[in-house]
């Protein structure tokens, strides 16, 4: 209970910093919680409800996340990332049911999806009307959807009222992705909180991030990014008779 009160007190203090201090370094005011801390999920949820961007671990690299249907939060995510607003970001959901709610996946069987997910894979399909944010990937009707194989991420999606989280890697655009929180320390002052799982992954290969596969066209696939799960993903495409539309 004491750790919970400490983390939440730090969050409140960060929210009520005077304007005189806003231009000074705020790294020390950004709450940093271990993912195993009893306060972590509640703190993350409060940040998301407040429209903030948070940093958290996934099954590949550390990511930046926010409420995918909050217009202000999405714009803030792009600003922190230094990313062109026309470059799409993915969403993260809790389970296959949620994937079908936000993406048009009637042509993808439950058997296929449960073989692919959860894991280090982003599935690109047409979005549904449940994704109502006009600033979320405005240049495409498609959406990349992830179900990371990482308990903290999935638990957060579950307590986040089954709503999607926008998700991108925790680094400035064109910079290497991060395997530990110290590698994106320069972004901390702009974040609502940082959730620390220590170093994730033992090899540099993890920085390749998730494999991205476009499955929007029934019966066909296109590899958008090779990532860390290319070989098993291609094996499953062959097993299920899904043909390549365009290879790397």
CSV table of C-alpha atoms in Angstrom, one decimal:
chain,number,residue,atom,x,y,z
A,1,UNK,CA,0.0,0.0,0.0
A,2,UNK,CA,2.8,2.4,0.8
A,3,UNK,CA,4.4,1.8,-2.7
A,4,UNK,CA,1.0,2.5,-4.2
A,5,UNK,CA,0.6,5.7,-2.4
A,6,UNK,CA,4.2,6.8,-3.3
A,7,UNK,CA,3.7,6.2,-7.0
A,8,UNK,CA,0.4,7.9,-7.1
A,9,UNK,CA,1.7,10.8,-5.1
A,10,UNK,CA,4.5,11.3,-7.6
A,11,UNK,CA,1.9,11.3,-10.4
A,12,UNK,CA,-0.2,13.9,-8.7
A,13,UNK,CA,3.0,16.0,-8.1
A,14,UNK,CA,3.9,15.8,-11.8
A,15,UNK,CA,0.4,16.9,-12.8
A,16,UNK,CA,0.5,20.0,-10.5
A,17,UNK,CA,3.9,21.3,-11.3
A,18,UNK,CA,3.9,25.1,-11.6
A,19,UNK,CA,4.2,26.7,-15.0
A,20,UNK,CA,7.4,28.3,-13.8
A,21,UNK,CA,9.0,24.9,-13.7
A,22,UNK,CA,7.7,23.6,-17.0
A,23,UNK,CA,10.7,24.6,-19.0
A,24,UNK,CA,13.1,22.9,-16.6
A,25,UNK,CA,14.2,19.3,-16.6
A,26,UNK,CA,11.4,17.2,-15.3
A,27,UNK,CA,13.0,13.8,-15.7
A,28,UNK,CA,13.0,13.2,-11.9
A,29,UNK,CA,9.3,14.1,-11.7
A,30,UNK,CA,8.3,11.4,-14.2
A,31,UNK,CA,7.1,8.3,-12.2
A,32,UNK,CA,9.1,5.2,-12.9
A,33,UNK,CA,7.5,2.0,-11.7
A,34,UNK,CA,8.5,-1.6,-12.0
A,35,UNK,CA,5.9,-3.6,-13.9
A,36,UNK,CA,5.6,-5.9,-10.9
A,37,UNK,CA,4.7,-3.1,-8.5
A,38,UNK,CA,1.2,-3.2,-7.2
A,39,UNK,CA,0.8,0.4,-8.2
A,40,UNK,CA,1.8,-0.1,-11.9
A,41,UNK,CA,-1.6,-0.9,-13.5
A,42,UNK,CA,-3.5,1.7,-11.6
A,43,UNK,CA,-0.9,4.3,-12.4
A,44,UNK,CA,-0.9,3.4,-16.1
A,45,UNK,CA,-4.7,3.5,-16.3
A,46,UNK,CA,-4.7,7.0,-14.6
A,47,UNK,CA,-2.2,8.3,-17.1
A,48,UNK,CA,-4.2,6.9,-20.0
A,49,UNK,CA,-7.4,8.4,-18.6
A,50,UNK,CA,-5.6,11.8,-18.5
A,51,UNK,CA,-4.7,11.6,-22.1
A,52,UNK,CA,-1.0,11.1,-21.4
A,53,UNK,CA,1.6,9.0,-23.2
A,54,UNK,CA,3.4,6.3,-21.2
A,55,UNK,CA,6.4,4.0,-21.9
A,56,UNK,CA,6.1,0.3,-21.2
A,57,UNK,CA,7.7,-3.0,-22.2
A,58,UNK,CA,6.4,-5.3,-24.9
A,59,UNK,CA,7.5,-8.8,-26.0
A,60,UNK,CA,10.0,-7.1,-28.4
A,61,UNK,CA,11.1,-3.6,-27.4
A,62,UNK,CA,9.9,-0.8,-25.1
A,63,UNK,CA,7.0,1.1,-26.5
A,64,UNK,CA,5.1,4.4,-26.2
A,65,UNK,CA,1.4,4.0,-25.7
A,66,UNK,CA,-1.7,6.1,-25.3
A,67,UNK,CA,-5.5,5.9,-25.7
A,68,UNK,CA,-6.0,5.1,-29.4
A,69,UNK,CA,-9.4,6.9,-29.5
A,70,UNK,CA,-8.1,10.1,-27.8
A,71,UNK,CA,-7.3,12.7,-30.5
A,72,UNK,CA,-5.1,14.9,-28.3
A,73,UNK,CA,-3.2,11.9,-27.0
A,74,UNK,CA,-2.5,10.6,-30.5
A,75,UNK,CA,-1.2,14.0,-31.6
A,76,UNK,CA,1.0,14.1,-28.5
A,77,UNK,CA,2.3,10.6,-29.3
A,78,UNK,CA,3.4,11.7,-32.7
A,79,UNK,CA,5.0,14.8,-31.2
A,80,UNK,CA,7.1,12.9,-28.7
A,81,UNK,CA,8.1,10.4,-31.3
A,82,UNK,CA,9.0,13.1,-33.8
A,83,UNK,CA,7.1,11.1,-36.3
A,84,UNK,CA,5.3,12.1,-39.6
A,85,UNK,CA,1.6,12.0,-38.8
A,86,UNK,CA,1.1,10.1,-42.1
A,87,UNK,CA,3.3,7.2,-40.9
A,88,UNK,CA,0.9,4.7,-39.3
A,89,UNK,CA,1.1,3.4,-35.7
A,90,UNK,CA,-0.3,0.2,-34.5
A,91,UNK,CA,-2.9,-0.5,-31.8
A,92,UNK,CA,-2.6,-3.1,-29.0
A,93,UNK,CA,-5.6,-5.1,-27.8
A,94,UNK,CA,-6.2,-7.8,-25.1
A,95,UNK,CA,-7.4,-10.7,-27.2
A,96,UNK,CA,-8.7,-12.1,-30.5
A,97,UNK,CA,-12.2,-10.8,-29.8
A,98,UNK,CA,-10.9,-7.3,-29.4
A,99,UNK,CA,-8.9,-7.7,-32.6
A,100,UNK,CA,-12.1,-8.5,-34.5
A,101,UNK,CA,-13.9,-5.5,-32.9
A,102,UNK,CA,-11.4,-3.0,-34.2
A,103,UNK,CA,-10.2,-4.8,-37.4
A,104,UNK,CA,-12.1,-6.5,-40.2
A,105,UNK,CA,-10.9,-10.0,-39.7
A,106,UNK,CA,-13.9,-12.2,-40.8
A,107,UNK,CA,-11.8,-13.8,-43.4
A,108,UNK,CA,-9.2,-14.9,-40.8
A,109,UNK,CA,-10.0,-18.0,-38.9
A,110,UNK,CA,-9.8,-18.2,-35.1
A,111,UNK,CA,-7.4,-21.1,-35.6
A,112,UNK,CA,-5.0,-19.0,-37.7
A,113,UNK,CA,-5.2,-16.0,-35.3
A,114,UNK,CA,-4.6,-18.1,-32.2
A,115,UNK,CA,-1.6,-19.6,-33.9
A,116,UNK,CA,-0.2,-16.2,-34.7
A,117,UNK,CA,-1.1,-14.4,-31.5
A,118,UNK,CA,-0.2,-13.4,-28.9
A,119,UNK,CA,3.4,-12.8,-30.0
A,120,UNK,CA,5.8,-10.5,-31.8
A,121,UNK,CA,3.6,-9.9,-34.8
A,122,UNK,CA,1.5,-7.0,-36.1
A,123,UNK,CA,-1.4,-7.9,-38.3
A,124,UNK,CA,-2.5,-5.2,-40.7
A,125,UNK,CA,-6.2,-5.3,-41.8
A,126,UNK,CA,-8.9,-2.9,-42.6
A,127,UNK,CA,-10.2,-1.0,-39.5
A,128,UNK,CA,-13.7,-0.9,-38.2
A,129,UNK,CA,-15.8,2.1,-37.2
A,130,UNK,CA,-14.9,1.3,-33.6
A,131,UNK,CA,-11.6,3.2,-34.3
A,132,UNK,CA,-13.1,6.7,-34.4
A,133,UNK,CA,-10.0,8.8,-34.0
A,134,UNK,CA,-9.5,11.0,-37.1
A,135,UNK,CA,-5.8,11.5,-36.2
A,136,UNK,CA,-5.0,7.8,-36.0
A,137,UNK,CA,-3.4,6.9,-39.3
A,138,UNK,CA,-5.3,9.4,-41.4
A,139,UNK,CA,-3.7,8.4,-44.7
A,140,UNK,CA,-4.9,4.8,-44.6
A,141,UNK,CA,-8.1,2.8,-43.9
A,142,UNK,CA,-6.0,0.0,-42.5
A,143,UNK,CA,-4.7,-0.6,-38.9
A,144,UNK,CA,-1.9,-2.7,-37.5
A,145,UNK,CA,-3.0,-4.7,-34.5
A,146,UNK,CA,-0.8,-6.3,-31.9
A,147,UNK,CA,-1.5,-8.7,-29.0
A,148,UNK,CA,2.0,-8.8,-27.3
A,149,UNK,CA,3.0,-11.9,-25.4
A,150,UNK,CA,3.8,-9.8,-22.3
A,151,UNK,CA,1.6,-10.0,-19.2
A,152,UNK,CA,1.8,-6.3,-18.2
A,153,UNK,CA,0.7,-5.2,-21.6
A,154,UNK,CA,-2.2,-7.6,-21.8
A,155,UNK,CA,-3.3,-6.9,-18.2
A,156,UNK,CA,-3.3,-3.2,-19.0
A,157,UNK,CA,-5.4,-3.7,-22.1
A,158,UNK,CA,-7.8,-5.7,-20.0
A,159,UNK,CA,-8.3,-3.0,-17.3
A,160,UNK,CA,-8.4,-0.3,-20.0
A,161,UNK,CA,-12.1,-1.1,-20.5
A,162,UNK,CA,-11.3,-3.3,-23.5
A,163,UNK,CA,-10.3,-0.2,-25.5
A,164,UNK,CA,-7.3,-0.2,-27.8
A,165,UNK,CA,-3.9,1.4,-27.0
A,166,UNK,CA,-2.0,3.1,-29.8
A,167,UNK,CA,1.5,1.7,-29.7
A,168,UNK,CA,4.9,2.6,-31.2
A,169,UNK,CA,8.5,2.0,-30.2
A,170,UNK,CA,10.0,4.1,-27.4
A,171,UNK,CA,12.5,6.1,-29.4
A,172,UNK,CA,12.7,9.2,-31.6
A,173,UNK,CA,11.9,8.4,-35.3
A,174,UNK,CA,14.9,6.9,-37.1
A,175,UNK,CA,16.7,6.2,-33.8
A,176,UNK,CA,17.4,2.6,-32.6
A,177,UNK,CA,14.6,0.9,-30.7
A,178,UNK,CA,15.0,0.4,-26.9
A,179,UNK,CA,15.6,-2.7,-24.9
A,180,UNK,CA,15.9,-0.9,-21.5
A,181,UNK,CA,14.4,2.3,-20.1
A,182,UNK,CA,17.7,4.1,-19.9
A,183,UNK,CA,18.0,4.1,-23.6
A,184,UNK,CA,15.1,6.6,-24.1
A,185,UNK,CA,15.8,8.7,-21.0
A,186,UNK,CA,15.6,11.9,-23.1
A,187,UNK,CA,11.9,11.2,-23.6
A,188,UNK,CA,11.0,10.7,-19.9
A,189,UNK,CA,10.1,14.4,-19.2
A,190,UNK,CA,7.4,14.2,-21.9
A,191,UNK,CA,5.8,11.0,-20.5
A,192,UNK,CA,3.1,10.5,-17.9
A,193,UNK,CA,5.0,7.5,-16.5
A,194,UNK,CA,7.7,4.9,-17.4
A,195,UNK,CA,7.1,1.2,-16.6
A,196,UNK,CA,10.3,-0.7,-16.1
A,197,UNK,CA,10.8,-4.5,-16.7
A,198,UNK,CA,14.5,-4.3,-16.8
A,199,UNK,CA,16.3,-5.3,-20.0
A,200,UNK,CA,14.0,-7.1,-22.4
A,201,UNK,CA,15.7,-9.6,-24.6
A,202,UNK,CA,19.3,-10.8,-24.5
A,203,UNK,CA,20.3,-10.1,-28.1
A,204,UNK,CA,20.4,-7.2,-30.4
A,205,UNK,CA,18.0,-9.0,-32.8
A,206,UNK,CA,15.1,-7.9,-30.5
A,207,UNK,CA,15.6,-4.3,-31.8
A,208,UNK,CA,14.1,-5.5,-35.1
A,209,UNK,CA,10.7,-5.2,-33.3
A,210,UNK,CA,7.6,-7.1,-34.4
A,211,UNK,CA,7.1,-8.7,-37.8
A,212,UNK,CA,4.4,-6.7,-39.7
A,213,UNK,CA,2.2,-8.7,-42.1
A,214,UNK,CA,-0.7,-7.3,-44.2
A,215,UNK,CA,-3.6,-9.8,-44.2
A,216,UNK,CA,-6.2,-7.4,-45.4
A,217,UNK,CA,-6.8,-9.2,-48.7
A,218,UNK,CA,-8.4,-12.6,-48.3
A,219,UNK,CA,-6.1,-15.5,-49.3
A,220,UNK,CA,-3.0,-13.3,-49.6
A,221,UNK,CA,-0.3,-11.8,-47.4
A,222,UNK,CA,2.3,-9.1,-47.7
A,223,UNK,CA,5.3,-8.7,-45.4
A,224,UNK,CA,5.6,-5.1,-44.5
A,225,UNK,CA,8.5,-5.5,-42.0
A,226,UNK,CA,10.6,-8.6,-41.5
A,227,UNK,CA,11.0,-8.1,-37.7
A,228,UNK,CA,11.8,-10.9,-35.3
A,229,UNK,CA,9.1,-13.5,-36.2
A,230,UNK,CA,9.4,-13.7,-40.0
A,231,UNK,CA,10.3,-17.4,-40.3
A,232,UNK,CA,7.5,-18.8,-38.1
A,233,UNK,CA,5.0,-16.4,-39.7
A,234,UNK,CA,5.9,-17.5,-43.2
A,235,UNK,CA,5.6,-21.1,-42.1
A,236,UNK,CA,2.0,-20.5,-40.9
A,237,UNK,CA,1.1,-18.7,-44.1
A,238,UNK,CA,2.2,-21.8,-46.1
A,239,UNK,CA,0.4,-24.1,-43.7
A,240,UNK,CA,-2.9,-22.2,-44.1
A,241,UNK,CA,-2.6,-21.8,-47.8
A,242,UNK,CA,-2.2,-18.0,-47.8
A,243,UNK,CA,-0.2,-16.9,-50.7
A,244,UNK,CA,2.4,-14.1,-51.0
A,245,UNK,CA,1.2,-10.9,-52.7
A,246,UNK,CA,4.6,-9.2,-52.5
A,247,UNK,CA,7.7,-10.3,-50.7
A,248,UNK,CA,10.6,-8.2,-49.3
